[in-house]
């Protein structure tokens, strides 16, 4: 029996209604709040906007946020890969507990994380005292402390991005390479790593984007010294406390643009890497 013209045209049942609901939800949750940034920023002239977002103190806060987030995300990429590897490839007592602890930064209020890390890393704290007495290194109220806080909140993104890929990876390819005489290092670099690289890039980028806008866990441990440990989200809060909403939204708009660029680069890199891996397969 031939399908009607309408049935042939409607590939997905209820697509029109579902698409409309999706657009409505997306507008309420994402688009309208982001458009409010543009509306408030429009109160400033282009010259005032440029002057606001390029003040030396604001530029310094951009640098602190981006540099510490980048370093923390690199650390998370390495640590997250190791954690995901151990959780997937080995069985040991307490594995399920550790697997659950990985997601603790997702559930823990950021302010609680910031206070806890600050107490641990001050010169009187357990960790901070050890590093200060043995290496002369101060952690709290420095960029090192900011990086530590960002590592804490960003590690789950890498682990949860890489872990499913490792679980689905067919180990027959590794066994075949081993039979052909490849060393363990060669097997990892030539067989395993190309498969997990897109997921690793995704986890790194998500951790990077998340860390740039982090406020709660950083504001306590940063010390908030201008030109040294002052982050961009703190500058936004400072403008809001002065009821200067136009300046606050201007800085926020720049941060939004940076996050958008990061996610766009992530999509581009994942596409290139995936095509390259598919070509080698």
Tab-separated table of C-alpha atoms in Angstrom:
chain	number	residue	atom	x	y	z
A	1	UNK	CA	0.000	0.000	0.000
A	2	UNK	CA	1.350	3.407	-0.975
A	3	UNK	CA	1.952	5.937	1.762
A	4	UNK	CA	0.084	9.193	1.562
A	5	UNK	CA	1.909	12.329	0.505
A	6	UNK	CA	1.773	13.709	4.057
A	7	UNK	CA	3.125	10.461	5.534
A	8	UNK	CA	6.020	10.415	3.066
A	9	UNK	CA	6.853	14.031	3.899
A	10	UNK	CA	6.767	13.538	7.691
A	11	UNK	CA	9.860	11.421	8.333
A	12	UNK	CA	9.781	11.919	12.116
A	13	UNK	CA	6.293	11.659	13.683
A	14	UNK	CA	5.364	14.847	15.483
A	15	UNK	CA	8.429	16.719	14.266
A	16	UNK	CA	6.602	20.036	13.893
A	17	UNK	CA	5.281	20.054	17.444
A	18	UNK	CA	8.540	18.730	18.915
A	19	UNK	CA	10.581	21.306	17.027
A	20	UNK	CA	8.334	24.108	18.260
A	21	UNK	CA	8.622	22.963	21.870
A	22	UNK	CA	12.414	22.692	21.487
A	23	UNK	CA	12.679	26.251	20.150
A	24	UNK	CA	10.464	27.549	22.981
A	25	UNK	CA	12.549	25.839	25.660
A	26	UNK	CA	15.806	26.944	24.035
A	27	UNK	CA	14.571	30.526	23.892
A	28	UNK	CA	13.436	30.604	27.528
A	29	UNK	CA	16.522	28.900	28.936
A	30	UNK	CA	19.329	30.144	26.668
A	31	UNK	CA	18.492	32.755	24.038
A	32	UNK	CA	16.472	35.279	26.089
A	33	UNK	CA	19.000	35.460	28.976
A	34	UNK	CA	21.842	35.911	26.481
A	35	UNK	CA	19.929	38.566	24.570
A	36	UNK	CA	19.555	40.528	27.805
A	37	UNK	CA	23.351	40.960	27.822
A	38	UNK	CA	23.187	42.595	24.427
A	39	UNK	CA	20.262	44.819	25.456
A	40	UNK	CA	21.991	46.133	28.583
A	41	UNK	CA	25.291	46.545	26.737
A	42	UNK	CA	23.524	48.565	24.027
A	43	UNK	CA	23.068	51.340	26.592
A	44	UNK	CA	26.739	52.131	26.052
A	45	UNK	CA	28.127	53.721	22.928
A	46	UNK	CA	30.757	51.710	20.995
A	47	UNK	CA	33.522	53.927	22.380
A	48	UNK	CA	32.271	53.525	25.965
A	49	UNK	CA	31.957	49.770	25.484
A	50	UNK	CA	35.504	49.525	24.150
A	51	UNK	CA	36.801	51.709	26.965
A	52	UNK	CA	35.034	49.580	29.570
A	53	UNK	CA	36.255	46.192	28.366
A	54	UNK	CA	39.840	47.368	27.719
A	55	UNK	CA	40.599	48.972	31.061
A	56	UNK	CA	43.972	47.715	32.350
A	57	UNK	CA	42.373	46.122	35.405
A	58	UNK	CA	39.746	44.373	33.279
A	59	UNK	CA	42.346	43.160	30.762
A	60	UNK	CA	44.405	41.794	33.637
A	61	UNK	CA	41.374	39.907	34.946
A	62	UNK	CA	40.854	38.375	31.486
A	63	UNK	CA	44.466	37.225	31.467
A	64	UNK	CA	44.261	35.715	34.959
A	65	UNK	CA	41.045	33.849	34.162
A	66	UNK	CA	42.178	32.526	30.776
A	67	UNK	CA	45.768	31.627	31.746
A	68	UNK	CA	44.854	29.775	34.933
A	69	UNK	CA	41.935	28.022	33.208
A	70	UNK	CA	44.202	26.890	30.378
A	71	UNK	CA	46.870	25.512	32.716
A	72	UNK	CA	44.247	23.804	34.891
A	73	UNK	CA	42.615	22.239	31.817
A	74	UNK	CA	45.959	20.882	30.613
A	75	UNK	CA	46.499	19.315	34.022
A	76	UNK	CA	42.967	17.948	33.948
A	77	UNK	CA	43.560	16.423	30.504
A	78	UNK	CA	46.488	14.396	31.802
A	79	UNK	CA	44.992	13.491	35.171
A	80	UNK	CA	41.563	12.793	33.698
A	81	UNK	CA	43.018	10.429	31.098
A	82	UNK	CA	44.851	8.475	33.807
A	83	UNK	CA	41.763	8.309	36.036
A	84	UNK	CA	39.536	7.174	33.172
A	85	UNK	CA	42.094	4.544	32.139
A	86	UNK	CA	42.355	3.092	35.652
A	87	UNK	CA	38.575	3.047	36.139
A	88	UNK	CA	37.999	1.252	32.834
A	89	UNK	CA	40.941	-1.149	32.567
A	90	UNK	CA	41.389	-2.320	36.173
A	91	UNK	CA	39.259	-3.879	38.894
A	92	UNK	CA	40.137	-3.070	42.494
A	93	UNK	CA	38.413	-2.633	45.870
A	94	UNK	CA	36.580	0.670	46.144
A	95	UNK	CA	36.350	1.184	42.385
A	96	UNK	CA	32.657	2.113	42.459
A	97	UNK	CA	33.265	4.536	45.315
A	98	UNK	CA	36.058	6.306	43.429
A	99	UNK	CA	33.922	6.349	40.278
A	100	UNK	CA	31.211	8.140	42.260
A	101	UNK	CA	33.643	10.559	43.911
A	102	UNK	CA	34.685	11.765	40.433
A	103	UNK	CA	31.321	13.514	40.102
A	104	UNK	CA	31.491	15.152	43.529
A	105	UNK	CA	32.619	18.533	42.085
A	106	UNK	CA	29.401	18.535	40.029
A	107	UNK	CA	27.201	18.202	43.113
A	108	UNK	CA	29.253	20.125	45.672
A	109	UNK	CA	28.337	23.830	45.984
A	110	UNK	CA	31.200	25.871	44.581
A	111	UNK	CA	31.363	28.074	47.681
A	112	UNK	CA	31.867	24.995	49.851
A	113	UNK	CA	34.648	23.803	47.559
A	114	UNK	CA	36.301	27.220	47.665
A	115	UNK	CA	36.222	27.461	51.457
A	116	UNK	CA	37.538	23.901	51.865
A	117	UNK	CA	40.385	24.398	49.408
A	118	UNK	CA	41.320	27.723	50.994
A	119	UNK	CA	41.593	26.195	54.468
A	120	UNK	CA	43.724	23.366	53.098
A	121	UNK	CA	46.113	25.544	51.081
A	122	UNK	CA	46.810	28.496	53.390
A	123	UNK	CA	50.225	28.583	55.089
A	124	UNK	CA	48.515	27.162	58.189
A	125	UNK	CA	46.591	24.452	56.311
A	126	UNK	CA	47.680	20.839	55.925
A	127	UNK	CA	48.657	21.105	52.280
A	128	UNK	CA	49.691	24.744	52.204
A	129	UNK	CA	51.932	24.432	55.253
A	130	UNK	CA	53.792	21.459	53.754
A	131	UNK	CA	54.547	23.232	50.464
A	132	UNK	CA	55.436	26.503	52.174
A	133	UNK	CA	57.841	24.942	54.697
A	134	UNK	CA	59.556	22.541	52.273
A	135	UNK	CA	59.478	24.462	48.993
A	136	UNK	CA	58.669	28.035	49.987
A	137	UNK	CA	55.592	27.888	47.754
A	138	UNK	CA	52.425	29.739	48.674
A	139	UNK	CA	49.269	28.241	47.221
A	140	UNK	CA	46.317	30.160	48.634
A	141	UNK	CA	45.858	33.757	47.483
A	142	UNK	CA	48.059	33.196	44.416
A	143	UNK	CA	47.477	32.053	40.843
A	144	UNK	CA	48.629	28.612	41.925
A	145	UNK	CA	45.649	28.470	44.271
A	146	UNK	CA	43.306	29.554	41.481
A	147	UNK	CA	44.690	26.763	39.299
A	148	UNK	CA	44.175	24.219	42.092
A	149	UNK	CA	40.530	25.257	42.451
A	150	UNK	CA	39.965	25.043	38.687
A	151	UNK	CA	41.560	21.593	38.546
A	152	UNK	CA	39.103	20.488	41.220
A	153	UNK	CA	36.008	21.694	39.381
A	154	UNK	CA	37.192	20.668	35.888
A	155	UNK	CA	38.435	17.106	36.354
A	156	UNK	CA	34.996	15.422	35.953
A	157	UNK	CA	34.559	16.857	32.453
A	158	UNK	CA	37.644	15.045	31.149
A	159	UNK	CA	36.996	11.769	32.962
A	160	UNK	CA	33.360	11.547	31.868
A	161	UNK	CA	34.283	12.417	28.270
A	162	UNK	CA	37.070	9.832	27.910
A	163	UNK	CA	35.651	7.020	30.046
A	164	UNK	CA	32.773	5.945	27.711
A	165	UNK	CA	35.117	5.876	24.704
A	166	UNK	CA	37.598	3.653	26.527
A	167	UNK	CA	34.785	1.330	27.590
A	168	UNK	CA	33.609	0.877	23.987
A	169	UNK	CA	37.117	0.508	22.542
A	170	UNK	CA	37.583	-2.942	21.006
A	171	UNK	CA	40.648	-4.534	22.614
A	172	UNK	CA	41.059	-6.933	19.688
A	173	UNK	CA	42.986	-4.220	17.851
A	174	UNK	CA	45.415	-3.979	20.773
A	175	UNK	CA	45.835	-7.763	20.824
A	176	UNK	CA	46.466	-7.805	17.075
A	177	UNK	CA	49.103	-5.090	17.398
A	178	UNK	CA	50.743	-6.976	20.263
A	179	UNK	CA	50.854	-10.187	18.186
A	180	UNK	CA	52.546	-8.236	15.388
A	181	UNK	CA	55.270	-7.210	17.836
A	182	UNK	CA	54.245	-3.670	18.788
A	183	UNK	CA	55.356	-2.419	22.187
A	184	UNK	CA	52.902	-1.150	24.797
A	185	UNK	CA	53.903	2.446	24.104
A	186	UNK	CA	53.376	1.997	20.371
A	187	UNK	CA	50.011	0.342	20.940
A	188	UNK	CA	48.856	3.250	23.080
A	189	UNK	CA	50.114	5.947	20.699
A	190	UNK	CA	49.073	4.315	17.432
A	191	UNK	CA	45.956	2.327	18.367
A	192	UNK	CA	44.369	3.693	21.536
A	193	UNK	CA	45.236	7.387	21.597
A	194	UNK	CA	43.812	8.268	18.138
A	195	UNK	CA	40.479	6.764	19.202
A	196	UNK	CA	40.223	8.703	22.463
A	197	UNK	CA	41.713	11.959	21.141
A	198	UNK	CA	38.357	13.536	20.091
A	199	UNK	CA	36.888	12.771	23.532
A	200	UNK	CA	40.018	14.111	25.226
A	201	UNK	CA	39.782	17.345	23.233
A	202	UNK	CA	36.104	17.620	24.141
A	203	UNK	CA	36.812	17.114	27.840
A	204	UNK	CA	39.666	19.622	27.764
A	205	UNK	CA	37.524	22.232	26.023
A	206	UNK	CA	34.556	21.766	28.346
A	207	UNK	CA	36.822	22.044	31.385
A	208	UNK	CA	38.472	25.135	29.868
A	209	UNK	CA	35.172	26.864	29.126
A	210	UNK	CA	33.814	25.976	32.566
A	211	UNK	CA	36.940	27.197	34.340
A	212	UNK	CA	36.999	30.598	32.630
A	213	UNK	CA	33.629	31.522	34.119
A	214	UNK	CA	34.141	29.909	37.529
A	215	UNK	CA	33.473	32.232	40.454
A	216	UNK	CA	32.338	30.480	43.655
A	217	UNK	CA	35.262	28.124	44.189
A	218	UNK	CA	37.869	30.680	43.069
A	219	UNK	CA	36.862	33.877	44.818
A	220	UNK	CA	37.844	32.561	48.268
A	221	UNK	CA	41.215	31.106	47.337
A	222	UNK	CA	42.257	33.841	44.892
A	223	UNK	CA	42.796	36.657	47.371
A	224	UNK	CA	41.396	39.028	44.700
A	225	UNK	CA	44.502	41.222	44.447
A	226	UNK	CA	44.111	43.651	41.510
A	227	UNK	CA	46.400	42.853	38.560
A	228	UNK	CA	47.554	39.658	40.294
A	229	UNK	CA	44.739	37.294	41.293
A	230	UNK	CA	41.599	39.177	40.310
A	231	UNK	CA	39.426	37.135	37.931
A	232	UNK	CA	36.974	38.408	35.325
A	233	UNK	CA	33.803	37.109	37.066
A	234	UNK	CA	34.858	39.097	40.136
A	235	UNK	CA	35.060	42.241	38.007
A	236	UNK	CA	31.504	41.586	36.856
A	237	UNK	CA	30.330	41.219	40.463
A	238	UNK	CA	32.141	44.415	41.415
A	239	UNK	CA	30.295	46.347	38.706
A	240	UNK	CA	26.973	44.850	39.799
A	241	UNK	CA	27.574	45.900	43.396
A	242	UNK	CA	28.022	49.449	42.120
A	243	UNK	CA	24.766	49.108	40.131
A	244	UNK	CA	26.684	49.659	36.896
A	245	UNK	CA	24.763	47.053	34.926
A	246	UNK	CA	25.936	48.275	31.528
A	247	UNK	CA	29.603	47.818	32.427
A	248	UNK	CA	28.922	44.463	34.058
A	249	UNK	CA	27.095	43.143	31.005
A	250	UNK	CA	29.848	44.500	28.737
A	251	UNK	CA	32.475	42.438	30.539
A	252	UNK	CA	30.094	39.474	30.592
A	253	UNK	CA	29.542	39.833	26.840
A	254	UNK	CA	33.275	39.571	26.231
A	255	UNK	CA	33.416	36.449	28.401
A	256	UNK	CA	30.492	35.024	26.423
A	257	UNK	CA	32.342	35.699	23.169
A	258	UNK	CA	35.458	33.968	24.520
A	259	UNK	CA	33.423	30.923	25.559
A	260	UNK	CA	31.739	30.811	22.146
A	261	UNK	CA	35.122	30.933	20.398
A	262	UNK	CA	36.434	28.108	22.594
A	263	UNK	CA	33.430	25.895	21.839
A	264	UNK	CA	33.680	26.694	18.124
A	265	UNK	CA	37.354	25.727	18.085
A	266	UNK	CA	36.409	22.550	19.934
A	267	UNK	CA	33.839	21.633	17.287
A	268	UNK	CA	36.342	22.346	14.504
A	269	UNK	CA	39.135	20.305	16.110
A	270	UNK	CA	36.837	17.377	16.858
A	271	UNK	CA	35.625	17.365	13.271
A	272	UNK	CA	39.167	17.401	11.886
A	273	UNK	CA	40.428	14.731	14.276
A	274	UNK	CA	37.398	12.496	13.682
A	275	UNK	CA	37.852	12.713	9.908
A	276	UNK	CA	41.537	11.940	10.256
A	277	UNK	CA	40.867	8.929	12.486
A	278	UNK	CA	38.175	7.681	10.089
A	279	UNK	CA	40.620	8.035	7.196
A	280	UNK	CA	43.257	5.990	9.017
A	281	UNK	CA	40.765	3.258	9.945
